[in-house]
Amino acid sequence: MYQPDTFDLERLRERASQFGAQVSRNARGELSDDDLRPLRLQNGLYVQRHAPMLRIGIAYGMLRSEQLRALAAVARTYDRSYGHFTTRQNLQLNWITIEDAPRALADLAEVGLHGIQTSGNCLRNISSDVLAGIAPEEILDPRVYAELLRQWSSFHPEFTFLPRKFKVAFSGTPQDRALVQLHDLAFEAVAGEPDAVFRVRVGGGMGRTPVLGPVIRERLHWQDLLTYSHAVMRVYNEMGRRDNIFKARIKILVRAMGAEPFAALVEDEWSRLRDGPHRIPEAERDRVRDAFVEPDWSVAGEAGTPAWNGEAADAGRYRRWLARNRLANRNPGFAAVLVPLKNTKRPPGDATSEEMEQIADLAERFSQGFVRVSHAQDLLLPAVRERDLPALFLALDAVGLNRALGGLIGDMVCCPGGDFCSLANARSIPVAEDIAERYADLDRQEDLGPLDLRISGCMNSCGHHHTGHLGILGVDKAGASFYQVLVGGHSGHDGAPAALGSFLGKAFAEDEIGDAVEAILDAYVSLREPGESFREAGQRLGREPFATAADAVRKALDEAPERSGLAAAQTQDSETRR
């Protein structure tokens, strides 16, 4: 991962100090709330339903243990001793004050973290594959190129006030673990070093108009990465809608214009930029690559997973954990290990300050201090020696973080929803908690097999409900939370093409949605063929069997006189729950 130098750190200190002065001027009445708003958004500070929220960028998901400890300390000092890891590899603090935000950013600046451009109508935190650099099937490590684009675009005045937010992703493998087809701009590696080449997609996204981004250029040489990105964003900046927030994303422009005409405009603009000063020289790529700090892969020792030699009662749990949470690593003798931030007693993606510190300790003990954040709101230890896997299992067990959930329904994705977000139409966390309780038994989860459940509290789709094998979307009906169910989505993470889910029918009330999910999954179990996953069964059967199961639940609930159709929890003040 990129190791910031003194120049980088000084810029972050200056930015935190500048923001602190802006907040002080606002407190003195010298800067209006309206004038402060774009300034705080450029530093990642929102005003949410109950309190301000600070979003901290984790560039392409990479962390060192000292950075994770800094996040834990900031959460303890300025918030409520926990943070929320998001689907775009950020960390959010949900209860910070506006006055404390600059202080928190000043503390984070010392370890190279910040909130710059994590919100607002700008180029946001650049994301990538959680296995970048270690995936066995990798064509090239995309992180150096993500870092080149990050350094060039940060503070770029032309990208500060775009028509709408702009999200960028990089992938270096045939598998799409970075959701590249659902980003405003994405780069997929098609040729490796030394002459790296990328396929370019533009205009993907979720929200109320989900779109899989079309390819606008099949081959882009790495030296043209910045100039071509500049051309794309310049066309968008000039032609994107600014009169309607719901039609301002680049996906709307590309869809209205057509991918080929849009690509032609980009090519025309690029013809004037291509040979300019932002064409990347090899020396610049070398400078960034030399600033990367990576694990020492020479210390693996004997390759192969060692036999379990602990308590016999733990042997089965250990084997299940290996099967679910151990991920392949292309470096012999090493494994990557998933640390799910999911269980029946936590909102997906939440981690306490104590847990972050415990994981930082384990990262230093077992992963040379390296940690990563996944799009599925989990953490990953990328450099674990295979011979240390039994010891890591016991160490994670001691702190309650070794649940074998990888790829199962218990490893669900969920946005903060109406418990925190001012944009949400419905609460997400209670739905996740209900389903987690229903499927708390790991044997039951294993029986269901691979199942990607994703939950969003509104059409902004921060929970990526469109791409779940099973998706849930919260909607508002007369001030009450209701939920629509989708089936058939896929993010592309196992090599299959990405797909958008389709709705099954009418929405369910908050106290009904868990019954509906259970009925849909029961229908799958009864109809599946041997070895067939939920997604595969859906491809074979279509949506009708699942819609029928959901309709049966709806009918039974409608006919039950004792059911109001709304949970008592919907009238509960959500703030008191946390």
XYZ file of C-alpha atoms in Angstrom:
578
model
C 0.000 0.000 0.000
C 1.068 3.606 -0.555
C 3.091 5.069 2.303
C 2.502 8.850 2.546
C 5.608 11.010 2.731
C 6.178 14.276 4.570
C 4.679 16.269 1.685
C 1.472 14.211 1.809
C 1.141 14.514 5.575
C 1.743 18.251 5.575
C -1.026 18.770 2.999
C -3.435 16.813 5.211
C -2.434 18.824 8.275
C -2.981 22.047 6.358
C -6.408 20.878 5.176
C -7.507 19.922 8.697
C -6.322 23.295 10.022
C -8.096 25.134 7.214
C -11.325 23.274 7.924
C -10.994 24.014 11.638
C -10.770 27.733 10.859
C -13.881 27.491 8.671
C -15.845 25.776 11.441
C -14.692 28.417 13.950
C -15.812 31.215 11.648
C -19.190 29.527 11.326
C -19.497 29.276 15.131
C -18.749 33.003 15.415
C -21.394 33.858 12.833
C -18.835 34.995 10.255
C -19.638 32.131 7.858
C -23.234 31.083 7.260
C -24.404 27.474 7.451
C -25.123 27.605 3.728
C -21.595 28.789 2.979
C -20.099 26.188 5.314
C -22.054 23.332 3.727
C -19.903 22.793 0.576
C -16.752 23.238 2.651
C -17.701 20.602 5.201
C -18.873 18.220 2.466
C -15.475 18.505 0.795
C -14.045 17.250 4.092
C -16.484 14.374 4.464
C -18.807 15.924 7.053
C -22.562 15.461 6.645
C -25.432 16.484 8.901
C -27.501 13.325 9.313
C -30.783 12.419 10.979
C -29.608 12.711 14.582
C -26.061 14.078 14.422
C -23.270 14.969 12.024
C -21.492 12.081 10.302
C -17.841 12.078 9.278
C -16.807 9.840 6.392
C -13.128 8.901 6.335
C -11.642 7.666 3.075
C -9.630 4.442 2.982
C -7.956 4.609 -0.409
C -8.748 1.429 -2.403
C -9.408 -0.293 0.941
C -5.818 -0.475 2.242
C -4.883 0.102 5.904
C -1.863 -0.332 8.156
C -2.369 -1.345 11.775
C -1.374 2.113 13.038
C -4.088 3.645 10.859
C -6.691 1.231 12.213
C -5.620 2.172 15.734
C -5.970 5.849 14.832
C -9.516 5.198 13.602
C -10.262 3.436 16.891
C -8.847 6.339 18.904
C -10.799 8.948 16.956
C -14.013 6.950 17.391
C -13.370 6.720 21.146
C -12.330 10.356 21.600
C -14.841 12.141 19.402
C -17.685 9.670 18.865
C -19.339 6.740 20.661
C -16.434 4.291 20.436
C -17.438 2.570 17.224
C -17.311 3.130 13.479
C -19.169 1.818 10.456
C -17.253 0.345 7.501
C -19.140 1.066 4.280
C -19.644 -0.637 0.924
C -17.176 1.802 -0.666
C -14.248 1.036 1.637
C -14.755 4.054 3.912
C -15.304 4.394 7.661
C -18.141 6.532 9.011
C -18.493 8.077 12.469
C -22.185 8.625 13.130
C -22.221 10.799 16.258
C -19.370 13.293 15.924
C -19.994 17.027 16.472
C -19.205 19.637 13.853
C -16.772 21.269 16.282
C -14.867 18.017 16.841
C -14.631 16.994 13.188
C -11.560 19.169 12.385
C -9.821 17.847 15.512
C -10.533 14.281 14.443
C -9.201 15.022 10.959
C -6.069 16.584 12.439
C -5.436 13.409 14.423
C -6.028 11.238 11.358
C -3.733 13.397 9.218
C -0.788 12.159 11.267
C -1.288 8.647 9.862
C -2.238 9.695 6.327
C -6.035 9.444 6.626
C -8.574 12.135 5.797
C -12.117 12.900 4.693
C -11.196 14.909 1.589
C -13.620 14.318 -1.288
C -15.492 11.539 0.497
C -18.670 13.519 -0.118
C -19.901 16.329 -2.302
C -20.121 16.537 -6.092
C -16.555 15.504 -6.765
C -14.429 12.482 -7.603
C -14.898 10.324 -4.504
C -12.651 7.815 -2.730
C -11.257 5.454 -5.385
C -12.039 1.819 -4.653
C -10.594 -1.491 -5.778
C -10.536 -5.247 -5.279
C -9.978 -6.314 -1.663
C -7.566 -8.968 -3.040
C -5.614 -6.526 -5.215
C -1.997 -7.599 -5.432
C -2.581 -11.065 -3.977
C -5.342 -12.614 -6.126
C -4.038 -15.754 -7.897
C -5.816 -14.882 -11.152
C -4.640 -11.262 -11.214
C -3.561 -9.756 -14.537
C -1.934 -6.820 -12.795
C -1.956 -5.100 -9.425
C -4.218 -2.063 -9.991
C -3.328 -0.186 -6.814
C -0.410 1.809 -8.241
C -2.707 3.116 -10.971
C -5.476 3.872 -8.490
C -2.932 5.843 -6.466
C -1.765 7.768 -9.534
C -5.346 8.791 -10.258
C -5.988 9.601 -6.589
C -3.003 11.919 -6.306
C -3.805 13.675 -9.570
C -7.517 14.179 -8.865
C -7.309 15.226 -5.202
C -7.636 19.014 -4.924
C -8.152 19.243 -8.702
C -10.305 22.394 -9.057
C -12.060 21.155 -12.195
C -13.467 18.156 -10.296
C -14.635 19.952 -7.162
C -18.101 21.012 -8.363
C -19.227 18.363 -10.820
C -22.923 17.973 -11.675
C -23.071 15.111 -9.161
C -20.845 12.736 -7.183
C -18.427 10.653 -9.253
C -17.212 7.202 -8.201
C -14.211 5.389 -9.678
C -13.064 1.780 -9.333
C -10.126 -0.349 -10.515
C -9.941 -4.099 -11.001
C -6.931 -6.189 -11.953
C -8.625 -9.573 -12.358
C -11.232 -11.230 -14.611
C -13.406 -11.495 -11.501
C -15.220 -8.333 -10.491
C -14.736 -7.912 -6.763
C -14.744 -4.122 -7.159
C -18.233 -3.695 -8.692
C -16.642 -2.010 -11.709
C -19.812 -2.206 -13.799
C -21.649 -0.118 -11.218
C -19.298 2.861 -11.048
C -19.337 6.171 -12.893
C -15.880 5.400 -14.275
C -14.069 2.073 -14.035
C -10.872 0.488 -15.274
C -10.513 -3.263 -15.851
C -7.057 -4.663 -16.538
C -6.731 -6.518 -19.833
C -2.918 -6.665 -20.141
C -0.232 -6.846 -17.474
C 3.095 -5.178 -16.804
C 5.163 -3.540 -18.063
C 2.718 -2.140 -20.632
C -0.473 -2.265 -18.588
C -3.692 -1.823 -20.545
C -7.207 -1.182 -19.206
C -10.734 -1.537 -20.523
C -12.776 1.576 -19.677
C -16.395 1.619 -18.550
C -18.453 4.759 -17.994
C -21.957 5.402 -16.725
C -22.635 2.551 -14.339
C -24.457 3.022 -11.088
C -27.292 2.021 -8.833
C -29.815 4.413 -7.277
C -33.280 4.885 -8.692
C -31.957 4.169 -12.213
C -29.623 1.163 -11.954
C -27.344 0.753 -14.966
C -24.458 -1.560 -15.811
C -21.778 0.700 -17.237
C -21.021 0.172 -20.929
C -17.502 -0.142 -22.302
C -16.462 3.023 -24.123
C -12.879 2.029 -24.839
C -11.530 -1.514 -25.086
C -7.862 -0.678 -24.636
C -6.278 2.242 -22.799
C -2.531 2.320 -22.195
C -1.597 3.080 -18.600
C 0.240 6.285 -19.563
C -3.059 7.693 -20.856
C -4.966 7.001 -17.649
C -5.076 10.595 -16.402
C -5.652 12.319 -19.714
C -8.468 9.979 -20.707
C -10.096 10.339 -17.267
C -9.798 14.089 -17.676
C -11.559 13.910 -21.034
C -14.407 11.824 -19.594
C -14.928 14.169 -16.685
C -14.609 17.283 -18.822
C -17.414 16.056 -21.113
C -19.512 15.202 -18.072
C -18.778 18.518 -16.400
C -19.888 20.397 -19.499
C -22.922 18.344 -20.505
C -24.213 16.770 -17.274
C -27.586 17.916 -15.928
C -27.457 20.509 -13.157
C -31.143 21.385 -13.097
C -32.379 18.085 -11.654
C -30.500 16.177 -8.943
C -32.186 12.915 -9.963
C -30.865 13.238 -13.523
C -27.425 14.613 -12.770
C -25.322 11.424 -12.624
C -23.164 10.583 -15.637
C -25.154 7.369 -16.166
C -28.164 9.510 -17.157
C -26.072 11.483 -19.651
C -24.589 8.322 -21.190
C -27.971 6.621 -21.327
C -29.673 9.620 -22.922
C -26.912 10.214 -25.432
C -25.901 6.616 -26.094
C -22.563 5.046 -25.266
C -21.073 5.432 -28.743
C -21.875 9.150 -29.162
C -20.625 9.800 -25.645
C -17.410 7.895 -26.398
C -16.969 9.959 -29.560
C -17.156 13.188 -27.548
C -14.609 11.814 -25.110
C -12.265 10.836 -27.945
C -12.553 14.321 -29.426
C -11.758 15.954 -26.076
C -8.966 13.474 -25.459
C -7.317 14.388 -28.761
C -6.515 17.773 -27.196
C -5.335 16.340 -23.867
C -3.605 13.082 -24.762
C -0.104 14.409 -25.358
C -0.305 17.109 -22.704
C 1.535 17.408 -19.388
C -0.665 14.833 -17.617
C 0.449 11.887 -19.720
C 2.119 9.704 -17.095
C 5.875 9.270 -17.503
C 7.481 6.028 -16.390
C 9.397 7.924 -13.712
C 6.131 8.968 -12.087
C 4.821 5.410 -12.034
C 8.138 4.317 -10.538
C 7.933 7.051 -7.883
C 4.503 5.903 -6.747
C 5.401 2.218 -6.917
C 8.548 2.815 -4.854
C 6.397 4.466 -2.173
C 4.371 1.284 -1.701
C 5.088 -0.813 1.381
C 4.237 -4.483 0.989
C 4.494 -7.579 3.185
C 7.695 -9.585 3.134
C 6.584 -12.616 1.158
C 9.876 -14.439 1.762
C 9.016 -15.416 5.351
C 6.220 -17.878 4.593
C 7.934 -21.026 5.756
C 6.506 -24.372 4.737
C 3.478 -24.091 2.439
C 0.227 -25.919 3.121
C -2.423 -25.631 5.786
C -1.247 -27.375 8.964
C -3.352 -30.015 10.639
C -5.412 -28.997 13.627
C -3.648 -29.888 16.874
C -5.837 -28.031 19.332
C -8.853 -29.163 21.324
C -10.777 -31.884 19.523
C -14.034 -30.011 20.159
C -12.753 -27.098 18.060
C -11.656 -29.143 15.049
C -14.987 -28.912 13.218
C -15.270 -25.170 13.783
C -11.726 -24.708 12.546
C -12.389 -26.648 9.326
C -15.565 -24.649 8.696
C -13.696 -21.391 9.324
C -10.972 -22.397 6.867
C -13.557 -23.276 4.228
C -15.403 -19.981 4.573
C -12.927 -17.324 5.721
C -9.627 -18.442 4.232
C -9.113 -16.872 0.792
C -6.483 -17.735 -1.774
C -3.223 -15.807 -1.928
C -0.916 -16.030 -4.931
C 2.142 -15.888 -2.674
C 3.159 -19.448 -1.700
C 2.780 -20.225 1.971
C 0.388 -17.333 2.613
C -3.381 -17.001 2.913
C -5.771 -14.075 3.106
C -8.214 -14.299 6.000
C -11.653 -12.694 6.131
C -12.702 -11.094 9.428
C -16.488 -10.673 9.131
C -17.959 -7.683 10.946
C -21.283 -9.497 11.146
C -23.174 -11.391 13.814
C -26.577 -11.364 15.462
C -25.685 -8.542 17.805
C -24.137 -5.958 15.477
C -25.238 -3.940 12.457
C -23.265 -5.166 9.439
C -19.999 -3.274 9.102
C -19.882 -1.895 12.633
C -16.742 -2.320 14.736
C -16.059 -0.960 18.198
C -12.882 0.915 19.051
C -11.801 -2.060 21.130
C -12.374 -4.440 18.218
C -10.440 -2.222 15.826
C -7.545 -2.226 18.268
C -7.786 -6.006 18.674
C -7.728 -6.485 14.904
C -4.760 -4.104 14.648
C -2.951 -6.258 17.225
C -3.778 -9.409 15.273
C -2.681 -7.763 12.021
C 0.727 -7.064 13.528
C 0.993 -10.558 14.970
C -0.232 -12.482 11.934
C -0.305 -10.175 8.849
C 2.766 -7.934 9.158
C 0.510 -5.020 10.126
C -1.591 -5.039 6.939
C -5.409 -4.832 6.949
C -7.939 -4.325 4.158
C -11.576 -3.238 3.934
C -13.932 -5.103 1.606
C -16.976 -3.910 -0.353
C -18.988 -6.349 1.769
C -18.210 -4.359 4.960
C -15.672 -6.831 6.332
C -11.980 -6.613 7.149
C -9.280 -8.819 5.671
C -5.821 -9.859 6.855
C -3.958 -10.232 3.528
C -0.618 -11.747 4.570
C -1.214 -14.610 7.009
C 1.295 -17.457 6.909
C -0.501 -20.747 6.397
C 1.353 -22.272 9.315
C -0.194 -19.578 11.560
C -3.813 -20.296 10.609
C -4.627 -22.425 13.683
C -3.195 -19.789 16.014
C -5.069 -17.016 14.214
C -8.308 -18.985 14.479
C -7.902 -19.234 18.258
C -6.894 -15.581 18.574
C -9.965 -14.465 16.601
C -12.103 -16.850 18.634
C -10.884 -15.183 21.825
C -12.253 -11.817 20.678
C -15.426 -13.172 19.039
C -14.427 -12.409 15.445
C -14.007 -15.823 13.815
C -17.549 -16.630 12.663
C -17.374 -18.724 9.475
C -19.674 -16.544 7.391
C -17.831 -15.869 4.137
C -20.264 -16.127 1.228
C -23.264 -17.080 3.377
C -26.435 -15.191 4.257
C -24.944 -14.184 7.606
C -22.324 -12.110 5.766
C -25.045 -9.766 4.531
C -24.472 -6.176 3.406
C -26.550 -3.394 4.963
C -26.490 0.406 4.899
C -27.128 2.442 8.105
C -30.645 3.252 6.860
C -33.187 5.323 8.722
C -31.525 4.809 12.095
C -28.926 7.367 10.993
C -29.229 8.585 7.411
C -31.370 11.645 6.685
C -31.942 10.421 3.116
C -33.261 6.986 4.077
C -36.916 6.078 3.611
C -36.794 3.085 5.961
C -34.665 1.443 8.601
C -32.229 -1.210 7.412
C -30.553 -2.394 10.590
C -33.650 -3.961 12.235
C -34.261 -5.983 9.066
C -30.662 -7.215 9.083
C -30.922 -8.081 12.780
C -34.166 -10.011 12.254
C -32.738 -12.073 9.390
C -29.471 -12.656 11.263
C -31.434 -14.035 14.217
C -33.526 -16.303 11.990
C -30.387 -17.729 10.404
C -28.078 -17.596 13.409
C -27.387 -21.319 13.157
C -24.396 -21.875 10.876
C -25.647 -25.314 9.849
C -28.773 -23.674 8.491
C -26.666 -21.113 6.636
C -24.480 -23.852 5.169
C -27.591 -25.702 4.032
C -28.692 -22.608 2.088
C -25.256 -22.391 0.489
C -23.758 -19.308 -1.177
C -26.198 -16.424 -0.812
C -25.491 -12.725 -1.162
C -28.083 -10.683 0.776
C -27.959 -6.890 0.426
C -30.195 -4.351 2.165
C -30.700 -0.630 1.415
C -32.850 1.871 3.269
C -33.606 3.932 0.175
C -33.118 4.184 -3.575
C -29.635 5.650 -3.140
C -28.588 1.986 -2.879
C -25.735 2.271 -0.386
C -26.501 -1.343 0.550
C -26.182 -2.398 -3.123
C -29.562 -4.150 -3.064
C -29.673 -4.327 -6.867
C -26.672 -6.689 -6.931
C -27.703 -9.089 -4.185
C -28.788 -12.607 -5.037
C -31.536 -11.509 -2.674
C -32.028 -7.764 -2.267
C -34.200 -5.694 0.054
C -35.109 -2.055 -0.594
C -36.710 0.128 2.074
C -39.483 2.476 0.952
C -41.719 4.919 2.781
C -45.501 4.597 2.844
C -47.334 7.286 4.781
C -44.442 7.633 7.204
C -44.027 3.883 7.788
C -41.195 1.598 6.690
C -41.981 -0.942 3.990
C -39.663 -3.211 2.026
C -39.537 -4.476 -1.538
C -37.759 -7.739 -2.360
C -35.532 -8.343 -5.387
C -34.056 -11.580 -6.721
C -31.551 -12.338 -9.454
C -28.883 -9.723 -8.832
C -25.172 -10.451 -8.900
C -22.042 -8.368 -8.393
C -19.767 -10.445 -10.627
C -17.452 -11.469 -7.792
C -17.253 -15.168 -8.756
C -16.550 -14.617 -12.429
C -20.186 -14.640 -13.574
C -21.484 -11.512 -15.321
C -22.923 -8.793 -13.108
C -26.711 -8.604 -13.097
C -29.420 -6.388 -11.639
C -32.170 -7.962 -9.557
C -35.879 -7.714 -10.359
C -38.675 -6.884 -7.921
C -41.040 -9.624 -6.785
C -44.141 -7.521 -6.132
C -45.696 -5.364 -3.440
C -43.750 -4.227 -0.422
C -43.859 -5.762 3.062
C -44.120 -3.956 6.391
C -41.199 -4.053 8.797
C -42.670 -6.875 10.874
C -43.454 -8.873 7.705
C -40.248 -8.720 5.672
C -38.460 -11.412 7.689
C -41.345 -13.836 7.086
C -41.199 -13.057 3.371
C -37.451 -13.691 3.159
C -37.823 -16.966 5.023
C -40.659 -18.099 2.727
C -38.602 -17.274 -0.382
C -35.642 -19.244 0.917
C -37.851 -22.150 1.964
C -39.196 -22.213 -1.595
C -35.647 -22.344 -2.915
C -34.756 -25.258 -0.623
C -37.808 -27.205 -1.767
C -37.219 -26.566 -5.486
C -33.434 -26.676 -5.870
C -31.576 -29.427 -7.610
C -28.637 -31.153 -5.882
C -25.734 -28.740 -5.478
C -27.672 -25.815 -6.935
C -27.142 -22.409 -5.317
C -29.870 -19.834 -4.794
C -28.598 -17.768 -7.724
C -28.403 -20.798 -9.995
C -31.894 -21.910 -8.998
C -33.178 -18.441 -9.786
C -31.600 -18.550 -13.222
C -33.271 -21.901 -13.914
C -36.664 -21.229 -12.323
C -37.138 -17.510 -12.927
C -38.768 -15.184 -10.437
C -42.229 -16.757 -10.342
C -41.708 -19.436 -7.641
C -40.237 -16.826 -5.316
C -42.949 -14.302 -6.095
C -45.549 -16.978 -5.350
C -43.923 -17.732 -1.994
C -43.850 -14.031 -1.123
C -47.493 -13.600 -2.182
C -48.523 -16.480 0.075
C -46.942 -14.747 3.053
C -48.628 -11.480 2.141
C -52.008 -13.172 1.844
C -51.649 -14.978 5.160
C -50.660 -11.784 6.909
C -53.507 -9.820 5.346
C -55.976 -12.419 6.592
C -54.598 -12.518 10.150
C -56.818 -10.216 12.269
C -54.267 -9.865 15.049
C -51.636 -8.398 12.709
C -51.716 -4.671 12.107
C -49.255 -4.951 9.245
C -46.850 -2.652 11.035
C -44.372 -3.583 13.731
C -44.495 -1.805 17.051
C -40.805 -1.157 16.484
C -41.708 1.272 13.701
C -42.988 3.754 16.264
C -39.896 3.395 18.429
C -37.413 6.244 18.432
C -34.517 4.752 16.511
C -31.956 6.838 18.360
C -32.708 5.045 21.638
C -31.712 1.731 20.055
C -28.053 2.680 19.774
